[in-house]
JSON list of C-alpha atoms in Angstrom, two decimals:
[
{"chain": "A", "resi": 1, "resn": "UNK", "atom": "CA", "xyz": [-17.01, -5.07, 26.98]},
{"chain": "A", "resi": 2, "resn": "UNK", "atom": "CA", "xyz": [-18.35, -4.20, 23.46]},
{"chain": "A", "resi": 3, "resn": "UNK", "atom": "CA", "xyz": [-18.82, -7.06, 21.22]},
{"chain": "A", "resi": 4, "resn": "UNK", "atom": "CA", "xyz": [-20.76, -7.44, 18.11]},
{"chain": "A", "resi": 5, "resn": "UNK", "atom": "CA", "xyz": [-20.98, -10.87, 17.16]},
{"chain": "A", "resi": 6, "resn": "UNK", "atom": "CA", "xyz": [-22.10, -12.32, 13.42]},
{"chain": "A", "resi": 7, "resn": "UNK", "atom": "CA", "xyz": [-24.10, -15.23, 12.52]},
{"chain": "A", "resi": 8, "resn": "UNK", "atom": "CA", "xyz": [-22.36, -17.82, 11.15]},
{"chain": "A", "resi": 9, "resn": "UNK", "atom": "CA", "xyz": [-20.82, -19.09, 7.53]},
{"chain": "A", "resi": 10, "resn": "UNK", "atom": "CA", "xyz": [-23.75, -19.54, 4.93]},
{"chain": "A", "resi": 11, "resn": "UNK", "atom": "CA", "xyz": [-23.45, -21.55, 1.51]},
{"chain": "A", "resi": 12, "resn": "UNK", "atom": "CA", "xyz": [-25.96, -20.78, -0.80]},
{"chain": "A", "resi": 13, "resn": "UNK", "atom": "CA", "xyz": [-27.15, -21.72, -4.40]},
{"chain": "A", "resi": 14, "resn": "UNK", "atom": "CA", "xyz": [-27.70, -18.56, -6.98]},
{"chain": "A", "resi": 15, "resn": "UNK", "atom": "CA", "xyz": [-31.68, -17.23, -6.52]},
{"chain": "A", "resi": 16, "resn": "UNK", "atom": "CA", "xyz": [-31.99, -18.43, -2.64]},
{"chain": "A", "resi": 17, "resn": "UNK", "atom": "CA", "xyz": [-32.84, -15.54, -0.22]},
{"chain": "A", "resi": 18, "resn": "UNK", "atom": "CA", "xyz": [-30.16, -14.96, 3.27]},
{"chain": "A", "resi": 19, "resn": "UNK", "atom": "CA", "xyz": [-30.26, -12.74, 5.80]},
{"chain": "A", "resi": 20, "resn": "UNK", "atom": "CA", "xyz": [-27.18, -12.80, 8.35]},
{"chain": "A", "resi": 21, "resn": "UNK", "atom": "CA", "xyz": [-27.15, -11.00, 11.45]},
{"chain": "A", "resi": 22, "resn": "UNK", "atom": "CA", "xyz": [-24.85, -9.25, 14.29]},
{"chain": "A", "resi": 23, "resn": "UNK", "atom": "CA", "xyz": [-25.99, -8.58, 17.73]},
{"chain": "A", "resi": 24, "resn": "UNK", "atom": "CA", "xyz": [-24.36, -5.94, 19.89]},
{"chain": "A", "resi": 25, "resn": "UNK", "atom": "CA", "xyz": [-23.68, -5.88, 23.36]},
{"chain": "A", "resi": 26, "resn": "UNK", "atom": "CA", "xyz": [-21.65, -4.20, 25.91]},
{"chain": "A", "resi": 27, "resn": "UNK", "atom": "CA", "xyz": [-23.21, -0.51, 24.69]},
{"chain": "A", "resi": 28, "resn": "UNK", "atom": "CA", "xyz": [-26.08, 1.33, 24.38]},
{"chain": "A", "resi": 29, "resn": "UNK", "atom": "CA", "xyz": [-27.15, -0.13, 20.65]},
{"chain": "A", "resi": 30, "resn": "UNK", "atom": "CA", "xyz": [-29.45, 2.08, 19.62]},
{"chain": "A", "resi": 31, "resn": "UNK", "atom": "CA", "xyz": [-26.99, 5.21, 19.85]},
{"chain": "A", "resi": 32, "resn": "UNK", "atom": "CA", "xyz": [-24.24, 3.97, 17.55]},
{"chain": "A", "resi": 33, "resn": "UNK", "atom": "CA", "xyz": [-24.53, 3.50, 13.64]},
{"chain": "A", "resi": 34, "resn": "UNK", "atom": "CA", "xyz": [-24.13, -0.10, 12.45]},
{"chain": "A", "resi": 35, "resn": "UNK", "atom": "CA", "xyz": [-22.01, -0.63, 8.78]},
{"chain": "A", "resi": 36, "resn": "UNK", "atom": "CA", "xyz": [-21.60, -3.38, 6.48]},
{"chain": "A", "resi": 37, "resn": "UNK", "atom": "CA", "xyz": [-18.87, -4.29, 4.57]},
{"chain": "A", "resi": 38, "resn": "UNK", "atom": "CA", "xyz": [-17.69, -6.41, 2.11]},
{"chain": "A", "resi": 39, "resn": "UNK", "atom": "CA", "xyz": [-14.48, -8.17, 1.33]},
{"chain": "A", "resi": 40, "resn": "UNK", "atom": "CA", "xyz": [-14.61, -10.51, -1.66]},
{"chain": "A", "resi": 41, "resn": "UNK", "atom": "CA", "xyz": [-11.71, -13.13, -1.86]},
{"chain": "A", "resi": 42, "resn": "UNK", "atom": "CA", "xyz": [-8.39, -11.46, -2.02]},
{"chain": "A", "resi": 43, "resn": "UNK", "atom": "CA", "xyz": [-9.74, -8.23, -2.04]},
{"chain": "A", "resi": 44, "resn": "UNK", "atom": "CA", "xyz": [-10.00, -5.17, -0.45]},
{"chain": "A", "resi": 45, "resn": "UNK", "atom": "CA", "xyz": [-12.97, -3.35, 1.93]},
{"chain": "A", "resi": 46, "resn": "UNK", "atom": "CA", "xyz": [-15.85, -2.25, 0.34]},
{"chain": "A", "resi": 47, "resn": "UNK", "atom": "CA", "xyz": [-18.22, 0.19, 2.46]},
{"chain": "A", "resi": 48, "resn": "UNK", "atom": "CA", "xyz": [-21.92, -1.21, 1.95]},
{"chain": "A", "resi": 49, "resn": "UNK", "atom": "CA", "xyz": [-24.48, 0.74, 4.15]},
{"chain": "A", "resi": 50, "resn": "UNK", "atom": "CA", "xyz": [-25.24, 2.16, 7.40]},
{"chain": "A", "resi": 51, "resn": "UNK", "atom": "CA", "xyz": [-28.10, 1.91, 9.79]},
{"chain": "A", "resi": 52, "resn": "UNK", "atom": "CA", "xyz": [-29.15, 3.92, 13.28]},
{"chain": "A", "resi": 53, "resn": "UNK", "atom": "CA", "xyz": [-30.82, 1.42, 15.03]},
{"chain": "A", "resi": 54, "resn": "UNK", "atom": "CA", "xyz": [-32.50, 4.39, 17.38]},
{"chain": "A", "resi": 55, "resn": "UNK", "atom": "CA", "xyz": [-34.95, 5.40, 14.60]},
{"chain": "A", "resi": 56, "resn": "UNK", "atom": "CA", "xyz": [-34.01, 3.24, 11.35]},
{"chain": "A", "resi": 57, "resn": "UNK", "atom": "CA", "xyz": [-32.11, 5.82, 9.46]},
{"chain": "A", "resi": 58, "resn": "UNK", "atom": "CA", "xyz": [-30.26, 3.94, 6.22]},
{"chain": "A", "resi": 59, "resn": "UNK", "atom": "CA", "xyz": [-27.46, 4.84, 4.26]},
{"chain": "A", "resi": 60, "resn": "UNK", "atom": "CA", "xyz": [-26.36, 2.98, 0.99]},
{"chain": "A", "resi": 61, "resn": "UNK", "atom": "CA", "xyz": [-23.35, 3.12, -1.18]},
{"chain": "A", "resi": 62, "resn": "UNK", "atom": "CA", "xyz": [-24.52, 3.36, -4.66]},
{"chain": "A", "resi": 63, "resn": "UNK", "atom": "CA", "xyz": [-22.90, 0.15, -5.64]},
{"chain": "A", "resi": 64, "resn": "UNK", "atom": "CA", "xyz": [-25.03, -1.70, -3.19]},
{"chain": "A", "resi": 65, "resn": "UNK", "atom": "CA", "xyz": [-28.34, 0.08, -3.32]},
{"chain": "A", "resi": 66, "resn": "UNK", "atom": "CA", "xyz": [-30.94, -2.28, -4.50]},
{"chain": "A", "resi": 67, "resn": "UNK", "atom": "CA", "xyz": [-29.01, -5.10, -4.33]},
{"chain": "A", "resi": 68, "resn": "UNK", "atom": "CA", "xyz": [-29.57, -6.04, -0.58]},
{"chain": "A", "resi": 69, "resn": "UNK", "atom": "CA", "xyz": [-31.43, -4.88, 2.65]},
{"chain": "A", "resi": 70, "resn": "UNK", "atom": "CA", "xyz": [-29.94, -3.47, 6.17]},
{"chain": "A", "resi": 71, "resn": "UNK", "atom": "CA", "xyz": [-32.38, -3.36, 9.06]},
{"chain": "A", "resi": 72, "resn": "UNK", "atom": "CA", "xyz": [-32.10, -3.48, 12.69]},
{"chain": "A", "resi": 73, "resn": "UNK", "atom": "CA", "xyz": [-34.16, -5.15, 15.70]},
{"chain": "A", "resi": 74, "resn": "UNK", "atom": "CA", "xyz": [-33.61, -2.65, 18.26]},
{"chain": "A", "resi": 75, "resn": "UNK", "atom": "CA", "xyz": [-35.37, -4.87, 20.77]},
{"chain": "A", "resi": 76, "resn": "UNK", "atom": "CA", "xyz": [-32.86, -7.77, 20.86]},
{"chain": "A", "resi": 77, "resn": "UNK", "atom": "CA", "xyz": [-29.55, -5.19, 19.98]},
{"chain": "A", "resi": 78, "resn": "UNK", "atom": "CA", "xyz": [-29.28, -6.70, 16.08]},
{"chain": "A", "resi": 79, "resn": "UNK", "atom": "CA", "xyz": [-28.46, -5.39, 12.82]},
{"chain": "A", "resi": 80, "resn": "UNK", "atom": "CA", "xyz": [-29.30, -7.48, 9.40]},
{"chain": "A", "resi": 81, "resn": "UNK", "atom": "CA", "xyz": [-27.56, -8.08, 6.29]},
{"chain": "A", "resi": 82, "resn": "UNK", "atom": "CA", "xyz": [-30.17, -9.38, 4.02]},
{"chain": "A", "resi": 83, "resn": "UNK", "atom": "CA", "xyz": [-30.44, -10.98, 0.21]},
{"chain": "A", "resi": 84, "resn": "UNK", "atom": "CA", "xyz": [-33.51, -11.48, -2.04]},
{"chain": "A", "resi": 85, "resn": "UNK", "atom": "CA", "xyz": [-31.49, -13.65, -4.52]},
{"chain": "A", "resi": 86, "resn": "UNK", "atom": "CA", "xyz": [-28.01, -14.34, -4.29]},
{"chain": "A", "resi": 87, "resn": "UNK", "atom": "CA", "xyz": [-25.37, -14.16, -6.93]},
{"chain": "A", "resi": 88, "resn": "UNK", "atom": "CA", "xyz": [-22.30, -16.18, -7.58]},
{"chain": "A", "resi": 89, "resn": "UNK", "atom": "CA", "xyz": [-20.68, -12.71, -7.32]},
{"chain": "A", "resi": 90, "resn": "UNK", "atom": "CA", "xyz": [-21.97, -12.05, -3.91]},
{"chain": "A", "resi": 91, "resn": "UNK", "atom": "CA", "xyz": [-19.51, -15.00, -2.43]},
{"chain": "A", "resi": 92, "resn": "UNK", "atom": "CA", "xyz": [-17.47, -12.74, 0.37]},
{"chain": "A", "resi": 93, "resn": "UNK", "atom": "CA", "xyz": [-17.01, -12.21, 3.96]},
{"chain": "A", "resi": 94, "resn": "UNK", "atom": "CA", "xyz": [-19.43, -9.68, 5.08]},
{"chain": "A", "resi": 95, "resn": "UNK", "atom": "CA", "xyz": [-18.25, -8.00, 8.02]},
{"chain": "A", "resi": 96, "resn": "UNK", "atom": "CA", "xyz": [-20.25, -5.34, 10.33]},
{"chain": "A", "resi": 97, "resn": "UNK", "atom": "CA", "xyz": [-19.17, -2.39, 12.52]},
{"chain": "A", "resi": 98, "resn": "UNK", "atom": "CA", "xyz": [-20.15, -0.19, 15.26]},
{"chain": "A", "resi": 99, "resn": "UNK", "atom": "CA", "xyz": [-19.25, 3.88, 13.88]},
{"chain": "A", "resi": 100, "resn": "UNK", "atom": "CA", "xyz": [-20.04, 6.39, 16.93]},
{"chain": "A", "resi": 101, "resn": "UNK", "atom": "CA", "xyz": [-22.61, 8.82, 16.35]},
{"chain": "A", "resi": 102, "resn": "UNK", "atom": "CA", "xyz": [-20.43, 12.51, 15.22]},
{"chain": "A", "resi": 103, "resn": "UNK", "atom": "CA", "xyz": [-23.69, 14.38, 15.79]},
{"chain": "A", "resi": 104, "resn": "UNK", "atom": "CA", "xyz": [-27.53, 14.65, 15.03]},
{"chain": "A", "resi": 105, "resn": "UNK", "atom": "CA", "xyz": [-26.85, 12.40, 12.20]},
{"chain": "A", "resi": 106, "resn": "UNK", "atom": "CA", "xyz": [-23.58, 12.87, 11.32]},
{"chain": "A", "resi": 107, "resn": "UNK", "atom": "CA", "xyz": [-21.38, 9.63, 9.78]},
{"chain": "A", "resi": 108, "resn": "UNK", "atom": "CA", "xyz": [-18.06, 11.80, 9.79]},
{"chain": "A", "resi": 109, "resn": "UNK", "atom": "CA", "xyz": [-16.67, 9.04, 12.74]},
{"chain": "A", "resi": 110, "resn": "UNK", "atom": "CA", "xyz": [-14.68, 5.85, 12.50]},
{"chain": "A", "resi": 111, "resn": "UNK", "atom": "CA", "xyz": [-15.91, 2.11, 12.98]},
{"chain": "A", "resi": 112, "resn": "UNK", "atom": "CA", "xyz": [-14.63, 1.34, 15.93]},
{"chain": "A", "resi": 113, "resn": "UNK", "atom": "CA", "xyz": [-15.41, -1.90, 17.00]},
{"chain": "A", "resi": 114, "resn": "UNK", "atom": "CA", "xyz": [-15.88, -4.86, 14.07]},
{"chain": "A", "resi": 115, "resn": "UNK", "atom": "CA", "xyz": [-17.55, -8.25, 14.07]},
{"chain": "A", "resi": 116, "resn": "UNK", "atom": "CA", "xyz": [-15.77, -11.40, 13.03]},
{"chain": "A", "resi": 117, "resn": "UNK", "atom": "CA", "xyz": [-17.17, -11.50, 9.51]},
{"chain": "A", "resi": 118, "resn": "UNK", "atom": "CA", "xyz": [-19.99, -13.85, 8.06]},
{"chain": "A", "resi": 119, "resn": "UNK", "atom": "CA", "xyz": [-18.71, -15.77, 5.56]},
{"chain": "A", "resi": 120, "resn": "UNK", "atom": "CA", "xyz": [-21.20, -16.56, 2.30]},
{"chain": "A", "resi": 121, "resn": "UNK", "atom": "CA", "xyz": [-20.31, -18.45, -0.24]},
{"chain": "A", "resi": 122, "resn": "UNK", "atom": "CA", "xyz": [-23.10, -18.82, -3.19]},
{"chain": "A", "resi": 123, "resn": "UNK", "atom": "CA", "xyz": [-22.21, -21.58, -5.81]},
{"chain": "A", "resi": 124, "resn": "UNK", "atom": "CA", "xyz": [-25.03, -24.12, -7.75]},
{"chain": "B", "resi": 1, "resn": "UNK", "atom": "CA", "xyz": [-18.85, 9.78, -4.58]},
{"chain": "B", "resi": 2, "resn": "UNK", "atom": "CA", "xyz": [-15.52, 10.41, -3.22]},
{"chain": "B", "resi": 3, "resn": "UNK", "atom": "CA", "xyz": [-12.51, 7.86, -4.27]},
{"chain": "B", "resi": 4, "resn": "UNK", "atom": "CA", "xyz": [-9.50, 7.09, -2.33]},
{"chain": "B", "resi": 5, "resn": "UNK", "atom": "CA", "xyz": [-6.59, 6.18, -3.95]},
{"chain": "B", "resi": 6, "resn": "UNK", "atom": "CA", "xyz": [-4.05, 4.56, -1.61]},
{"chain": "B", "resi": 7, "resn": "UNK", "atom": "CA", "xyz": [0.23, 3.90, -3.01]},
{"chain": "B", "resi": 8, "resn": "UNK", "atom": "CA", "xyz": [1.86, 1.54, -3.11]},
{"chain": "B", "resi": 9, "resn": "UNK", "atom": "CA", "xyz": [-0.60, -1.13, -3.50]},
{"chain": "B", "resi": 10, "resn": "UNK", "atom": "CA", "xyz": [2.33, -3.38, -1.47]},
{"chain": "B", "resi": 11, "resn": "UNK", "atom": "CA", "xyz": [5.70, -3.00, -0.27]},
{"chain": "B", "resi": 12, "resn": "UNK", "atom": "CA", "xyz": [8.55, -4.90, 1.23]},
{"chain": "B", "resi": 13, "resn": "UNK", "atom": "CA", "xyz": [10.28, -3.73, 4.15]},
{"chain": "B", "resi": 14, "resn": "UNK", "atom": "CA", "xyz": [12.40, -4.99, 6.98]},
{"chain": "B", "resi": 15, "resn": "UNK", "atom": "CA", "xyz": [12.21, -4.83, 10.73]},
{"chain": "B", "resi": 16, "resn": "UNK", "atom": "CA", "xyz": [12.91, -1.26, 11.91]},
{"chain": "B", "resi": 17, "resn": "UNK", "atom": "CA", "xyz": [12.02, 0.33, 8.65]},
{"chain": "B", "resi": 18, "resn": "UNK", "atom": "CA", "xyz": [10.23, 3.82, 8.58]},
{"chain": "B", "resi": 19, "resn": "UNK", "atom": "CA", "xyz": [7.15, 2.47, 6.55]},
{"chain": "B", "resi": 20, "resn": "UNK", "atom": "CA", "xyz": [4.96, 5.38, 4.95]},
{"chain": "B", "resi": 21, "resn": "UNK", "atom": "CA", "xyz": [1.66, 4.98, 2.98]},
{"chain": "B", "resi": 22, "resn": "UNK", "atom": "CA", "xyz": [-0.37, 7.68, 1.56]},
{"chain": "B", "resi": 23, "resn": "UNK", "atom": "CA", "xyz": [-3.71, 7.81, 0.64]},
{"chain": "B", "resi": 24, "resn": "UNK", "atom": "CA", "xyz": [-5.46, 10.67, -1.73]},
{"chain": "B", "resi": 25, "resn": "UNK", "atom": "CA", "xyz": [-9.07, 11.56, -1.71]},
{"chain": "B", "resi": 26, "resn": "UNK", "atom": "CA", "xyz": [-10.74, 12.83, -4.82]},
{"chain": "B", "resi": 27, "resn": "UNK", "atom": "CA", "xyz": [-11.90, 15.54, -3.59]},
{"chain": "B", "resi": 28, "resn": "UNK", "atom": "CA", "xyz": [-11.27, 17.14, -0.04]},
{"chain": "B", "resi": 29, "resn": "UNK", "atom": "CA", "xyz": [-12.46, 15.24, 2.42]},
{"chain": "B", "resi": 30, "resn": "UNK", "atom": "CA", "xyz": [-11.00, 18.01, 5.74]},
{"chain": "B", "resi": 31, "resn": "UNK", "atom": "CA", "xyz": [-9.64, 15.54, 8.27]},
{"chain": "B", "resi": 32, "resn": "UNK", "atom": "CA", "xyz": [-11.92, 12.74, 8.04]},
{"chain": "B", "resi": 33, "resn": "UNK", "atom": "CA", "xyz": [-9.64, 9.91, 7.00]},
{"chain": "B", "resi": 34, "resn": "UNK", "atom": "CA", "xyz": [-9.30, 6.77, 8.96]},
{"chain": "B", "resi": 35, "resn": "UNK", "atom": "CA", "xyz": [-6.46, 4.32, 9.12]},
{"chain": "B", "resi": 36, "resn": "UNK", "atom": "CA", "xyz": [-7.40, 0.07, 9.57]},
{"chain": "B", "resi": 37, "resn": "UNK", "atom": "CA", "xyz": [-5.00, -2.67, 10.02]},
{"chain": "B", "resi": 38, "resn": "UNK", "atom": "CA", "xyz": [-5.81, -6.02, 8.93]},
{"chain": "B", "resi": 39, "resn": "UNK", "atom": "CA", "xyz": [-4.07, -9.22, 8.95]},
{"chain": "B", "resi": 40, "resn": "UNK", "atom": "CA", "xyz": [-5.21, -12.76, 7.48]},
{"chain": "B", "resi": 41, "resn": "UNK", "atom": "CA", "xyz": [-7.97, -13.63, 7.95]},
{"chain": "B", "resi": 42, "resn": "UNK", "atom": "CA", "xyz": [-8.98, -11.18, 11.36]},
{"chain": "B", "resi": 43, "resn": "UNK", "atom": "CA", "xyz": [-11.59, -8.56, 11.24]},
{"chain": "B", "resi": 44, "resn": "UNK", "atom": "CA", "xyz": [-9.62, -5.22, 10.53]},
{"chain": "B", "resi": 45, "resn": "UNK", "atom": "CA", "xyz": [-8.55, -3.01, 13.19]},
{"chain": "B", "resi": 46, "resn": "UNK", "atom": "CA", "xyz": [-8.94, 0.86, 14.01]},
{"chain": "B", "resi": 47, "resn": "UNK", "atom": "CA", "xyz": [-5.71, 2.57, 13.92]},
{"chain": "B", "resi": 48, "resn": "UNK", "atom": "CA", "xyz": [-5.97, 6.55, 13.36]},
{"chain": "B", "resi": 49, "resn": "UNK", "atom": "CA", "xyz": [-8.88, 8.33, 13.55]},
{"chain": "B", "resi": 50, "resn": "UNK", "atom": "CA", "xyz": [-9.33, 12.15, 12.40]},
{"chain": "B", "resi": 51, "resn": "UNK", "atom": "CA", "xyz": [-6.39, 12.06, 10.29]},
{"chain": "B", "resi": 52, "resn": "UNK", "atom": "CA", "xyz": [-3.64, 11.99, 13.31]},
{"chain": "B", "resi": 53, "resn": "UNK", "atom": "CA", "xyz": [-5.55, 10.67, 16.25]},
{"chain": "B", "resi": 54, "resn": "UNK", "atom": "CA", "xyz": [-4.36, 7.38, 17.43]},
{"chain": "B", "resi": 55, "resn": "UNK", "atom": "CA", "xyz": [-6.86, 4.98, 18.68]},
{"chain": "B", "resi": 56, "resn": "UNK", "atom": "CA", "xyz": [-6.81, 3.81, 22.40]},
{"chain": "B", "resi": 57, "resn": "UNK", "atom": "CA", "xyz": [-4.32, 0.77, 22.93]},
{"chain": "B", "resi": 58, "resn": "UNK", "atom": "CA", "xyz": [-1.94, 1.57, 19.48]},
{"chain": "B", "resi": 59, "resn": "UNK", "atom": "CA", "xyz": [0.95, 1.43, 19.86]},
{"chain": "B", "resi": 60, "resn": "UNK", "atom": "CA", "xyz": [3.18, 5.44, 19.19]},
{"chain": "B", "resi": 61, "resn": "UNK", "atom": "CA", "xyz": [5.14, 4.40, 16.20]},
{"chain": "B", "resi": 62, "resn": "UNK", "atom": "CA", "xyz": [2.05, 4.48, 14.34]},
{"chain": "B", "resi": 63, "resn": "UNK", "atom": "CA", "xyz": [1.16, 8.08, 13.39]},
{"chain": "B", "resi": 64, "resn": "UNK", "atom": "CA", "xyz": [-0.99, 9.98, 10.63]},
{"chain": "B", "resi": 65, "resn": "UNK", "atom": "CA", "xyz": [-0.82, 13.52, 9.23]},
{"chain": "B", "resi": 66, "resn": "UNK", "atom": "CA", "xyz": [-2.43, 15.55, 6.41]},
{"chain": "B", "resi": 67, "resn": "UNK", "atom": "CA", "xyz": [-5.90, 17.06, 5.68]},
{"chain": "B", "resi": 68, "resn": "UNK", "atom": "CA", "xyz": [-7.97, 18.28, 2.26]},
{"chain": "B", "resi": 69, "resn": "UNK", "atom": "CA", "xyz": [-7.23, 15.48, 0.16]},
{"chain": "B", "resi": 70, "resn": "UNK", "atom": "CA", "xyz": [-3.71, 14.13, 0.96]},
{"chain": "B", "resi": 71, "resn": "UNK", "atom": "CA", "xyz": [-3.03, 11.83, 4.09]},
{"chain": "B", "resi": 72, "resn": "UNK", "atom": "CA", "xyz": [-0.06, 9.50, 5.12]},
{"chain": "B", "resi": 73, "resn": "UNK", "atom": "CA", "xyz": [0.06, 6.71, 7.70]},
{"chain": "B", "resi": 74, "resn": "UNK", "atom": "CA", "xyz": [3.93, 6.31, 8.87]},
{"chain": "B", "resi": 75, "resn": "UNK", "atom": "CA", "xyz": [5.25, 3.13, 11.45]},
{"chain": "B", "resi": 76, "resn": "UNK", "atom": "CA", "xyz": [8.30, 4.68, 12.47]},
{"chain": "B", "resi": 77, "resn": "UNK", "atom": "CA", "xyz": [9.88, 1.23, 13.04]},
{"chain": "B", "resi": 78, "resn": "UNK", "atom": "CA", "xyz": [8.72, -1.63, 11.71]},
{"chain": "B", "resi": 79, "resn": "UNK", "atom": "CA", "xyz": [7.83, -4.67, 14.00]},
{"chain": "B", "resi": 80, "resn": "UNK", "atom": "CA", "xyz": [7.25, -8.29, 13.23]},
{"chain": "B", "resi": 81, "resn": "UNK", "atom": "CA", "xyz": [3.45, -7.72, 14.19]},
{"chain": "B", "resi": 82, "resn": "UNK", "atom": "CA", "xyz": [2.96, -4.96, 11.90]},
{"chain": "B", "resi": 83, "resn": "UNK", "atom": "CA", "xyz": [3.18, -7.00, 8.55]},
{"chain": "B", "resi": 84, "resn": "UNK", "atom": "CA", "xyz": [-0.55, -6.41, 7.61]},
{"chain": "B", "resi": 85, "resn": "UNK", "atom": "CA", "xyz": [-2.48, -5.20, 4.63]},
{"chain": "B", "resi": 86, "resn": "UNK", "atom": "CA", "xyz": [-3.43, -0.99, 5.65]},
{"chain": "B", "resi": 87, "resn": "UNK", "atom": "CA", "xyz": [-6.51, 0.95, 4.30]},
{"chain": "B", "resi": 88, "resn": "UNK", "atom": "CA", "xyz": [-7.64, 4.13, 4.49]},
{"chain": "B", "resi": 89, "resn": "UNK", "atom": "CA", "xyz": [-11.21, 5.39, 4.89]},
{"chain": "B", "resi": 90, "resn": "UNK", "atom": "CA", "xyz": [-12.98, 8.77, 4.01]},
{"chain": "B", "resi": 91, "resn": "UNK", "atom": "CA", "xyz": [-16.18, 9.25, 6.52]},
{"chain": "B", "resi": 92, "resn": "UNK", "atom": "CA", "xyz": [-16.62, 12.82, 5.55]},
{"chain": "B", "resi": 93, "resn": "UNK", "atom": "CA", "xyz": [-19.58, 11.94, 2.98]},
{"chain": "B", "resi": 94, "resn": "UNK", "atom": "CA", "xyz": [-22.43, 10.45, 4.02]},
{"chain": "B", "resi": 95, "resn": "UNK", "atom": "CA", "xyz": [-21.62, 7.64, 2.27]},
{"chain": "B", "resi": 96, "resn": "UNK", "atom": "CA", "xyz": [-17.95, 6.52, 3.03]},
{"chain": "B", "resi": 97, "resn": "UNK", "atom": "CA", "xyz": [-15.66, 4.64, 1.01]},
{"chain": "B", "resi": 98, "resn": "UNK", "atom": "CA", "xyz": [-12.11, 2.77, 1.41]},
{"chain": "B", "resi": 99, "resn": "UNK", "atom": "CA", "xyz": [-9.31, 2.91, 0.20]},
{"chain": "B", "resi": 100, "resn": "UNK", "atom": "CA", "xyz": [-7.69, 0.05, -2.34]},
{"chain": "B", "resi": 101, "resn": "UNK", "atom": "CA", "xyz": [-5.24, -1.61, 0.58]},
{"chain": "B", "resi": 102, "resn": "UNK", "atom": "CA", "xyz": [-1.79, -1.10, 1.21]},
{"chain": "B", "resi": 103, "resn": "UNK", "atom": "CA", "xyz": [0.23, -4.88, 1.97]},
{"chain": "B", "resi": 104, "resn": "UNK", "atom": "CA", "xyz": [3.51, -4.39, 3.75]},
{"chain": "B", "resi": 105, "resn": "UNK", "atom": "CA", "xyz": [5.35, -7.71, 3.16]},
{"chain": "B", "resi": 106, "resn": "UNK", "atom": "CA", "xyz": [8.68, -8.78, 5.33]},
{"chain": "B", "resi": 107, "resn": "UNK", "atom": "CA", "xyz": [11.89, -8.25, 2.94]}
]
């Protein structure tokens, strides 16, 4: 059965560092990409990034580039989510996805399977 | 970067309604448009892949059609379990993007 399964609820004050995880199982994990995204309160889905845990290949949405850091751990099957310094603004559930491989590096398939979101709240 | 625009942004509708959203990309995206239910607080949920292609285990009164930049998502009759916020999603580019969210509220 595939499963990816997040780390759980964070609260943070503005300036601390995170880094929130979600470990895959039930599939090969280093064949499928892994995607983050973001729903603020009441909102809607915003598409973060994209990693390829086989060889580390990233993909950012402009909006997010800069602002945090996706890696993987191939070795133990997990993908990370990861701040420097938080914002207020950055309070959200975070979840991630497993999106098929279309071909040699192609990102034109679905996510398939989600994780149960990581909630992070940041507030002094 | 490629927007989606989804209408309406919510809608009321009552059990056994034909329900249809659309959802317009800014720019042709072929058939790479994905459908997601998601309900209240759950993770969302792949509907339609490739424009039309249903995703194992959905129910057939969901359906999807279109391709270049214009797409709709139809639930031929509406059941109690379908009240759910809907979004689209492009993953033609590289970098993908969602749509704004489509709620479909009981009437």
């Amino acid at each position: 059965e595939v499963q990816l399964v997040q780390s759980g609820a964070e609260v943070k004050k503005p300036g601390e560092s995170l880094k929130i995880s979600c470990k895959g199982s039930g599939y090969s994990f280093t064949s499928y990409w892994i995607g983050w995204v973001r729903q603020m309160p009441g909102k809607g889905l915003e598409w973060m990034g994209i990693i390829y845990p086989g060889d580390s290949d990233t993909r950012y949405s402009p909006s997010f580039q800069g602002q945090v850091t996706i890696s993987a751990d191939k070795s133990i099957s997990t993908a990370y989510l990861q701040w420097s310094s938080l914002k207020a603004s950055d309070t959200a559930m975070y979840y991630c996805a497993r999106q098929p491989m279309g071909g040699v590096g192609a990102t034109t398939t679905p996510f398939d399977y989600w994780g149960q979101g990581t909630l992070v709240t940041v507030s002094s | 970067d490629i927007q989606m625009t989804q209408s309406p942004s919510s809608l009321s509708a009552s059990v056994g309604d034909r329900v249809t959203i659309t959802c317009r990309a800014s720019q042709s995206i072929s058939s790479y448009l994905n459908w997601y239910q998601q309900k209240p607080g759950k993770a969302p949920k792949l509907l339609i892949y490739a424009a039309s292609s249903l995703q194992s285990g959905v129910p057939s009164r969901f359906s999807g059609s279109g391709s270049g930049t214009d797409f709709t998502l139809t639930i031929s009759s509406l059941q109690p379990e379908d009240f759910a916020t809907y979004y689209c999603q492009q993953s033609y580019s590289t970098r993908s993007a969602f749509g704004g969210g489509t709620k479909v509220e009981i009437k």
